[in-house]
PDB file of C-alpha atoms (C1' of nucleotides) in Angstrom:
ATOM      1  CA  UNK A   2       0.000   0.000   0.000  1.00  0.00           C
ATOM      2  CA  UNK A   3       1.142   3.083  -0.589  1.00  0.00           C
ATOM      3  CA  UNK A   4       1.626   5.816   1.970  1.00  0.00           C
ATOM      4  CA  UNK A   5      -0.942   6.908   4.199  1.00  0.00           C
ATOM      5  CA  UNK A   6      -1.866  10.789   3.764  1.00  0.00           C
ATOM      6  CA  UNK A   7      -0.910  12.216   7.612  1.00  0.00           C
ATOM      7  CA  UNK A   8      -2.820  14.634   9.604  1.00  0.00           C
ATOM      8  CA  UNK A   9      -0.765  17.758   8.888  1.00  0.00           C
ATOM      9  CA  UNK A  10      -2.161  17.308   5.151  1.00  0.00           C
ATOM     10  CA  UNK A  11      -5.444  18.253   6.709  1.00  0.00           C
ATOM     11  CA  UNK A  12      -4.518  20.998   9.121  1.00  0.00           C
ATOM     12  CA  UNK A  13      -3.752  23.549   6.986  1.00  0.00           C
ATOM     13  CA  UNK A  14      -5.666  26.731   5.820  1.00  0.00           C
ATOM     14  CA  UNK A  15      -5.571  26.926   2.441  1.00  0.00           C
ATOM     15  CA  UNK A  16      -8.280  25.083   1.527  1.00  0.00           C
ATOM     16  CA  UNK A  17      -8.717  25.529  -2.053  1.00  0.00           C
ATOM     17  CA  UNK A  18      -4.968  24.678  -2.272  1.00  0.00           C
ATOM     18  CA  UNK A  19      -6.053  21.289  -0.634  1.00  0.00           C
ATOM     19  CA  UNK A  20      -8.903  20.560  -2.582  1.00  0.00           C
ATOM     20  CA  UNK A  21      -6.436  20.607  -5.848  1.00  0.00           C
ATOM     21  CA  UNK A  22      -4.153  18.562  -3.752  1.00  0.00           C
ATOM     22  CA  UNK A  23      -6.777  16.013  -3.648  1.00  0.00           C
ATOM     23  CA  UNK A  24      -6.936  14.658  -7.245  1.00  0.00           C
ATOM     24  CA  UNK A  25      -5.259  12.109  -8.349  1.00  0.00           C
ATOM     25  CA  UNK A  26      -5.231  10.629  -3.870  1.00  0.00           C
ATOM     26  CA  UNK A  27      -6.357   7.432  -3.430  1.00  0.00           C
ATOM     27  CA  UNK A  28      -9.272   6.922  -1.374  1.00  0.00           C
ATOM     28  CA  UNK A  29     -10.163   3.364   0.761  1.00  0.00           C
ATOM     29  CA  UNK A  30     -13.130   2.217   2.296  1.00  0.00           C
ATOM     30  CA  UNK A  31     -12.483  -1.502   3.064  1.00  0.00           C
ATOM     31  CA  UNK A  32     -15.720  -3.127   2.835  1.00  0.00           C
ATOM     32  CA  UNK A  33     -17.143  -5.468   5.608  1.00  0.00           C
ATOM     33  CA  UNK A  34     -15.584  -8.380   4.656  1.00  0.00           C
ATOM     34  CA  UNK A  35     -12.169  -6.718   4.734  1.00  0.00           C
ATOM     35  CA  UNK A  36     -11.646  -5.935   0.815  1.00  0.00           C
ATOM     36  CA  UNK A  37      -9.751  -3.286  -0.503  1.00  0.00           C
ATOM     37  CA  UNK A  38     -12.570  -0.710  -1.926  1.00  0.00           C
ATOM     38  CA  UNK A  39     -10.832   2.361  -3.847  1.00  0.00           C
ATOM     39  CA  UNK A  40     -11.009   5.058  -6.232  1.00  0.00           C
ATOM     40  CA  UNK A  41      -8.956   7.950  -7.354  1.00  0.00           C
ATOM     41  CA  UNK A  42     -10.427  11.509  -6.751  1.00  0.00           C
ATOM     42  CA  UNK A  43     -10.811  13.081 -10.097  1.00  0.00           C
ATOM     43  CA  UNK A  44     -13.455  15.659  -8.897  1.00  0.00           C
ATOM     44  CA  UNK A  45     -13.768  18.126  -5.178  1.00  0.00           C
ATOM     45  CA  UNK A  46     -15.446  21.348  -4.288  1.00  0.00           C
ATOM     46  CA  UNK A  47     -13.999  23.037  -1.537  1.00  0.00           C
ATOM     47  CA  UNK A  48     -16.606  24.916   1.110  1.00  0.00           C
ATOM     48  CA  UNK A  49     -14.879  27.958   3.039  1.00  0.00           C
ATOM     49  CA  UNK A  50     -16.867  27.744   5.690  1.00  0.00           C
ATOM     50  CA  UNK A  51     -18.043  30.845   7.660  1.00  0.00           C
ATOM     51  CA  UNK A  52     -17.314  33.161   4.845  1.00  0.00           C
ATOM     52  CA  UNK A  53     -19.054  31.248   2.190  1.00  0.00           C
ATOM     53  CA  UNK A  54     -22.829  31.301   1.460  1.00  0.00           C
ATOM     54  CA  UNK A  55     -22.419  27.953  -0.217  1.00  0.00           C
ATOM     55  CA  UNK A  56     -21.547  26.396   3.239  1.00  0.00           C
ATOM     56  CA  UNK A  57     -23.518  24.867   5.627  1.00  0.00           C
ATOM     57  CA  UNK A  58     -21.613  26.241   8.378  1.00  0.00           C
ATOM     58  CA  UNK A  59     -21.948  29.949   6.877  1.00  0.00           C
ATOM     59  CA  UNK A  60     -21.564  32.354   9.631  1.00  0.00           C
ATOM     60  CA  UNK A  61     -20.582  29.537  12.075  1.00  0.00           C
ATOM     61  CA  UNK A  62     -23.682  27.835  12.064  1.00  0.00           C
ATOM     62  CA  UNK A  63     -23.401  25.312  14.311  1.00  0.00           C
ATOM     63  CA  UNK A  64     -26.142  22.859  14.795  1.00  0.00           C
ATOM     64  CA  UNK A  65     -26.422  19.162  15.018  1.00  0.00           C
ATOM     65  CA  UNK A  66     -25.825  18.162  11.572  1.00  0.00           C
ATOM     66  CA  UNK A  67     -23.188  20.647  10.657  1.00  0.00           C
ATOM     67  CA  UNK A  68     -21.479  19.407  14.036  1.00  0.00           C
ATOM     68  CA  UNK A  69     -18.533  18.024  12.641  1.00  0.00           C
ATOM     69  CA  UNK A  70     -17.694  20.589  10.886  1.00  0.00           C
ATOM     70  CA  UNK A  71     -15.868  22.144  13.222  1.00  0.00           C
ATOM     71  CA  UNK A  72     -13.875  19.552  14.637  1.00  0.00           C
ATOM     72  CA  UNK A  73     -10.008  19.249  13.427  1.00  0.00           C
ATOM     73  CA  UNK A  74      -9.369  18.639  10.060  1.00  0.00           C
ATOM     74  CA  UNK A  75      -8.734  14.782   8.678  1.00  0.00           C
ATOM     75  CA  UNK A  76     -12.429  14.320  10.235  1.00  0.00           C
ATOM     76  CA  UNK A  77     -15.320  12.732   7.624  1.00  0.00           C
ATOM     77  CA  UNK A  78     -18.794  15.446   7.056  1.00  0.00           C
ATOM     78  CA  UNK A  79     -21.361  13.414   6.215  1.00  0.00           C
ATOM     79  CA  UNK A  80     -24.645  15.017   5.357  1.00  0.00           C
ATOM     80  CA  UNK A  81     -28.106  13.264   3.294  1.00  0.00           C
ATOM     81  CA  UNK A  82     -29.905  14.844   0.288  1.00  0.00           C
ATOM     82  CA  UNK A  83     -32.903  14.825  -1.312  1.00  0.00           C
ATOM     83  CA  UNK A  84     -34.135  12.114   0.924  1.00  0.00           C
ATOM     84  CA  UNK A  85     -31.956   9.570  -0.915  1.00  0.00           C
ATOM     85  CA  UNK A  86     -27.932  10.452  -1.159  1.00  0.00           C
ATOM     86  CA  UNK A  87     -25.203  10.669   1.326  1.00  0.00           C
ATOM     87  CA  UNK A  88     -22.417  12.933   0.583  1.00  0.00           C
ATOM     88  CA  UNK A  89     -19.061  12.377   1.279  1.00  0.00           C
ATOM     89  CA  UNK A  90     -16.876  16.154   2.846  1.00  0.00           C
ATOM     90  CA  UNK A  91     -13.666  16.412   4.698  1.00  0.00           C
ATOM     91  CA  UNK A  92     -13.257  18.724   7.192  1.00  0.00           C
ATOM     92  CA  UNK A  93      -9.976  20.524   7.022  1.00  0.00           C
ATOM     93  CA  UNK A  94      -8.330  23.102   8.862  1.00  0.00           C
ATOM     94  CA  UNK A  95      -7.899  23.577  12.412  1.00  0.00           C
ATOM     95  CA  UNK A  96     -10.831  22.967  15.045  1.00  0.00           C
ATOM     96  CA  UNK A  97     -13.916  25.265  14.989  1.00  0.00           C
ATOM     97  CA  UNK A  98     -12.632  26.773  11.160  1.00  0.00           C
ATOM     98  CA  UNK A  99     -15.412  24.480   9.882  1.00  0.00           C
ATOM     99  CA  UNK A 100     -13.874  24.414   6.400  1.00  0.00           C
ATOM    100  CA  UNK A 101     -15.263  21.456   3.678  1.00  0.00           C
ATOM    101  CA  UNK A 102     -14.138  19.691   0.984  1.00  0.00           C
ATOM    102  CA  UNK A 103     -16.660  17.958  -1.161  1.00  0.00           C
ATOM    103  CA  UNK A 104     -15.819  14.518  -2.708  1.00  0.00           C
ATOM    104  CA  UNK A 105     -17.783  14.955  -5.963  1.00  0.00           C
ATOM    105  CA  UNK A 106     -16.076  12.082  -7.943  1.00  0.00           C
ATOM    106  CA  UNK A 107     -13.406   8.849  -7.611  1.00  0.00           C
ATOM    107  CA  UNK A 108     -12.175   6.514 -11.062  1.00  0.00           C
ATOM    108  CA  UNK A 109     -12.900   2.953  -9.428  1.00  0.00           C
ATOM    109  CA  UNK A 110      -9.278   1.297  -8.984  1.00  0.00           C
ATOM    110  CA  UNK A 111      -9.651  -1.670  -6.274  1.00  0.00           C
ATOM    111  CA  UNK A 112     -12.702  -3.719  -5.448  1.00  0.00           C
ATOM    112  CA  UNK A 113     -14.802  -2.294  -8.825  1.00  0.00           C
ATOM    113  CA  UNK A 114     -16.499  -6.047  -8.535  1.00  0.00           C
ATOM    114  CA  UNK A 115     -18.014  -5.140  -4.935  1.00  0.00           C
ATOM    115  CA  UNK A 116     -19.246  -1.547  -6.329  1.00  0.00           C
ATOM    116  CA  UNK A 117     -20.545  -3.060  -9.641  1.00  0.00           C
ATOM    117  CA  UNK A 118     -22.565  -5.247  -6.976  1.00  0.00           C
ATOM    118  CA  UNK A 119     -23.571  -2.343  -4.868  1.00  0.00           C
ATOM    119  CA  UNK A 120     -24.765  -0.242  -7.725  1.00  0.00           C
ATOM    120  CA  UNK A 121     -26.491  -1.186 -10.404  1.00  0.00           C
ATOM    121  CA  UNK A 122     -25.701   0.236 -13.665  1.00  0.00           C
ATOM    122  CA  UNK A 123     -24.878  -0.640 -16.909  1.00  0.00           C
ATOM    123  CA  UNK A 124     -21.518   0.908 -17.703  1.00  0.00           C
ATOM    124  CA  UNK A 125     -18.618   1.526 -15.076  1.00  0.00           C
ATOM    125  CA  UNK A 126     -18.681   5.168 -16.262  1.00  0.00           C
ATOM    126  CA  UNK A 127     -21.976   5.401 -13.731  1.00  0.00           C
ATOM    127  CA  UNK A 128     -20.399   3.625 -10.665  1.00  0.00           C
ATOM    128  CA  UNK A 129     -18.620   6.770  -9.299  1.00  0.00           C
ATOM    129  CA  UNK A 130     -18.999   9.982 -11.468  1.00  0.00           C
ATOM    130  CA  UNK A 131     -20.860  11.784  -9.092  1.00  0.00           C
ATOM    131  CA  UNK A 132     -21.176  12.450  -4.863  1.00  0.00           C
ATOM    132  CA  UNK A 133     -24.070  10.215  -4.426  1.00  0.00           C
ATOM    133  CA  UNK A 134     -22.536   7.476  -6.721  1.00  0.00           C
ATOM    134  CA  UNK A 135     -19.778   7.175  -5.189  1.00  0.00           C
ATOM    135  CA  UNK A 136     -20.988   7.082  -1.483  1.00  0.00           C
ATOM    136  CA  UNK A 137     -22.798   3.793  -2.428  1.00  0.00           C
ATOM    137  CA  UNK A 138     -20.102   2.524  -4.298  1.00  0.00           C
ATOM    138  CA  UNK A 139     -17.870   2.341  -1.312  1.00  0.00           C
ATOM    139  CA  UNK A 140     -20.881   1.979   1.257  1.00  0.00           C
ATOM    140  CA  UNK A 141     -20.291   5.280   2.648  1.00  0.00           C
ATOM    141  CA  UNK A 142     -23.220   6.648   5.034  1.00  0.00           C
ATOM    142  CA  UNK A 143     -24.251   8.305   8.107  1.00  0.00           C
ATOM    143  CA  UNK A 144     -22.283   5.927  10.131  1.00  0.00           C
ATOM    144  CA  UNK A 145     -19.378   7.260   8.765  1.00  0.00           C
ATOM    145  CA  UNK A 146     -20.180  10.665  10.407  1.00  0.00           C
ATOM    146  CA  UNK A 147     -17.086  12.403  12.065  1.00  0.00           C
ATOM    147  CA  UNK A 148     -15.016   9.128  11.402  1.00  0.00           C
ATOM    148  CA  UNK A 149     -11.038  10.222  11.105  1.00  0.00           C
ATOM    149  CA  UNK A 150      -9.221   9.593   7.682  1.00  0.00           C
ATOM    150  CA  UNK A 151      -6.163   9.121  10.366  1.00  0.00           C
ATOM    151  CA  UNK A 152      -8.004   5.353  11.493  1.00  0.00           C
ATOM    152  CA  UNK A 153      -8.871   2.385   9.550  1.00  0.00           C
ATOM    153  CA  UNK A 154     -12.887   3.174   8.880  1.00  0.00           C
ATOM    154  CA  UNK A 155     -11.919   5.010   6.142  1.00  0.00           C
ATOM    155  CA  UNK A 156      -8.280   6.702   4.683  1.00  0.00           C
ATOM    156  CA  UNK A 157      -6.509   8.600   1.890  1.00  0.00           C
ATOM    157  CA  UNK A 158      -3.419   7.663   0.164  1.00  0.00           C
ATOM    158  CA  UNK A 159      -0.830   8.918  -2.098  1.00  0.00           C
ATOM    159  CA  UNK A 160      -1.535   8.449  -6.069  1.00  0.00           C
ATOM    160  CA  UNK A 161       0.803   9.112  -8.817  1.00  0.00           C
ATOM    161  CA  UNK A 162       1.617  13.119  -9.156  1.00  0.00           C
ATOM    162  CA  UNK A 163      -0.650  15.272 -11.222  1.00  0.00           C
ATOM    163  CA  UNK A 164       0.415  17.863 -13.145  1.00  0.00           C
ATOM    164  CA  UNK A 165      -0.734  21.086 -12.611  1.00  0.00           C
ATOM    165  CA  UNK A 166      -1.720  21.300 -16.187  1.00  0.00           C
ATOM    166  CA  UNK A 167      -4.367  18.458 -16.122  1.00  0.00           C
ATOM    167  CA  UNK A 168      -6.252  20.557 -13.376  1.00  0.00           C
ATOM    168  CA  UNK A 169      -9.233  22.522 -14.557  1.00  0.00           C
ATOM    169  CA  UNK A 170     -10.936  24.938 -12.214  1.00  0.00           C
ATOM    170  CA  UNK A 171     -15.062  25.337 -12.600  1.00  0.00           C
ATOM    171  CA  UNK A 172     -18.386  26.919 -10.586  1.00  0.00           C
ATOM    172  CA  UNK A 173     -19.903  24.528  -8.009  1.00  0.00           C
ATOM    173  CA  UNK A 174     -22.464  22.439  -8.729  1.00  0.00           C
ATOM    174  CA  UNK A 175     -26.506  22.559  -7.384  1.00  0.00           C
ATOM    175  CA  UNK A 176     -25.694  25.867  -5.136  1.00  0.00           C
ATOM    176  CA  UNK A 177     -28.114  28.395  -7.132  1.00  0.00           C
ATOM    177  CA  UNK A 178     -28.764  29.507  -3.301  1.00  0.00           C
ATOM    178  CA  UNK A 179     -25.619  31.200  -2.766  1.00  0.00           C
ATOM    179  CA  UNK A 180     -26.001  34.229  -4.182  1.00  0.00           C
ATOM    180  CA  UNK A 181     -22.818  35.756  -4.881  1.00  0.00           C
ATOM    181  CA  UNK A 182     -20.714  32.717  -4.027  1.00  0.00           C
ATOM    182  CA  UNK A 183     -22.591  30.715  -6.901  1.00  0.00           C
ATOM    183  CA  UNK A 184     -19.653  32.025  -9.660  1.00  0.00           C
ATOM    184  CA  UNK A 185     -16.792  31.258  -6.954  1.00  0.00           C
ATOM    185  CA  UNK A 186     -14.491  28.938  -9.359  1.00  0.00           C
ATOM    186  CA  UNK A 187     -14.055  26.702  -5.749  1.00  0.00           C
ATOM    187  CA  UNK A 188     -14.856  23.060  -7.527  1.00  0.00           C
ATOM    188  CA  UNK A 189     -11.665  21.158  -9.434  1.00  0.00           C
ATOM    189  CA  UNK A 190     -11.344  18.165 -11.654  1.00  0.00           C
ATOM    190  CA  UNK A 191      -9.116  16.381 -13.627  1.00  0.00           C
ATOM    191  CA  UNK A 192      -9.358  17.590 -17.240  1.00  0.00           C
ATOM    192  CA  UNK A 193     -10.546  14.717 -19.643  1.00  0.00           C
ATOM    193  CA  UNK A 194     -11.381  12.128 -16.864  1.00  0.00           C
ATOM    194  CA  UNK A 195     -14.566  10.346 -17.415  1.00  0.00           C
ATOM    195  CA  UNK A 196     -15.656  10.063 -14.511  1.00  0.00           C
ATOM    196  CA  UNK A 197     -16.011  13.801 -13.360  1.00  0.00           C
ATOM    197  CA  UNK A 198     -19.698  14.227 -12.848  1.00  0.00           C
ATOM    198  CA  UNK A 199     -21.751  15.250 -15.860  1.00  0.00           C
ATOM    199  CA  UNK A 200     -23.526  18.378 -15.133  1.00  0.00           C
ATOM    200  CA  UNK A 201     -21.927  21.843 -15.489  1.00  0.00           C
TER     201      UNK A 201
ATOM    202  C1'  DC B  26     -36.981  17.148 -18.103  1.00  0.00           C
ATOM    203  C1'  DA B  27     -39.247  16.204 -13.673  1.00  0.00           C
ATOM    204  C1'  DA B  28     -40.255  13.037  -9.912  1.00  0.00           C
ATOM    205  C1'  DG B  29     -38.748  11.101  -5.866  1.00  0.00           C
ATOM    206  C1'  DT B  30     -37.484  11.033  -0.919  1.00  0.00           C
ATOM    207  C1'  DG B  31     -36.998  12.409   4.081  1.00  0.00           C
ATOM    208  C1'  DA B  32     -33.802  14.940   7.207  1.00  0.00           C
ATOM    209  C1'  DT B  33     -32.929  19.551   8.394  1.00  0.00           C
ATOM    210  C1'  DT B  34     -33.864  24.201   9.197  1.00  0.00           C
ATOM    211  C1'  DA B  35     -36.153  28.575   9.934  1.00  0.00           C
ATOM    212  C1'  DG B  36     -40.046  30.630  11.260  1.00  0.00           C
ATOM    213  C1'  DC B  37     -43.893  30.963  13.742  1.00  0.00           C
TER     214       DC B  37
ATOM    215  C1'  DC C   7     -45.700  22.744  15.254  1.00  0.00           C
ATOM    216  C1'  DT C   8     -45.457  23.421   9.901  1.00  0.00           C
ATOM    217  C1'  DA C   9     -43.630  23.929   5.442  1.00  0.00           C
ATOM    218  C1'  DA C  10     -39.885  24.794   2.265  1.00  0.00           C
ATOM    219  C1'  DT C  11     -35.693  23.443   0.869  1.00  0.00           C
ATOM    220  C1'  DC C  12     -32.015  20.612  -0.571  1.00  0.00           C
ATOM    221  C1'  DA C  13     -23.624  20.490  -1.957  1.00  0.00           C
ATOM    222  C1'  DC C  14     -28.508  14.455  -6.467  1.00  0.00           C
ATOM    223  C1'  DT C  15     -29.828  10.546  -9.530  1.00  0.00           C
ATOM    224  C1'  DT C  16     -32.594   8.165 -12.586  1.00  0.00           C
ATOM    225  C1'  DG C  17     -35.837   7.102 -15.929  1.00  0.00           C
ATOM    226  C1'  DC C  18     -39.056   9.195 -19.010  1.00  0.00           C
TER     227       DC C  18
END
DNA sequence: CAAGTGATTAGC
DNA sequence: CTAATCACTTGC
């Protein structure tokens, strides 16, 4: 296995510089029986927290679901949509900066039998390519609520460089309530990879 | 393109 | 307490 992304990765401020970091990691959710379940992150959004209307801890709101939010970063946000979807966040930053990082979209790499079983579809293209998708692909849900990337629930490792080049910088997705935040360029995604999400 | 689904939140 | 909304997906 390759090496284990450490805590300092997600303790630092810049979190739009983090979210970019993310592509190309390697992200594992063993599944109950102990199998390696993984994908590459080809797609984030990063959430600035207090300061951003597109947050759900804008202006420190701090309630039971948004919770975790302000714990230390390396912590899992898990929040449900739409009555049907679970979508997978890290927290980064320090404690009580309640900064985001949306996990919009992983290429399947290890265990793409187990998520083939888990969802569905007729072409791999639909097993991850989207923040829902990918939650049931790996069997991500509330249970995995404030778990820490640092432990064995769930983890991040290193993936083979990206070049800055390959990085393409867009609006966020299905925030049309964010007035003035709506245009902030704050979502990233590997340029050409089939598996970013569809919509723009 | 619109339905579906239920937790969460704000507002009374 | 009520009602509107929602960091989406699927099938028409």
């Amino acid at each position: 296995m390759m090496q284990k992304v450490s805590r300092e990765f997600y303790l630092r401020e810049n979190t739009l510089q983090i979210a970019k970091e993310l592509l190309g990691k390697i992200l594992v959710v063993p599944s109950r029986a102990g199998k390696r379940v993984a994908g590459k992150i080809v797609e984030t959004e990063a959430y600035l927290g207090a300061d951003d209307k597109a947050a759900h801890s804008y202006g420190n709101r701090r309630t039971k679901r948004t919770e975790v939010m302000f714990s230390e970063g390396g912590h899992v946000y898990i929040f449900f949509v739409y009555g049907m979807y679970f979508q997978l966040n890290f927290v980064v930053g320090p404690r009580d900066h309640a900064h985001a990082i949306l996990i919009r979209a992983i290429e399947p790499v290890e265990g793409i039998e187990i998520m083939r079983k888990r969802r569905a579809v007729k072409n791999d293209r639909e097993l991850t390519s989207g923040p829902g998708k990918l939650c049931i692909a790996l069997g991500i849900d509330g249970a995995f609520n404030g778990a820490d990337l640092c432990k064995k629930k769930i983890w991040l490792e290193e993936g083979a460089p990206i070049s800055v080049r390959s990085i393409a910088r867009g609006r966020r997705i299905g925030i049309d309530y964010a007035e003035e935040f709506v245009e902030k360029p704050w979502r990233f995604w590997l340029k050409g990879n089939e598996f970013v999400s569809r919509r723009s």
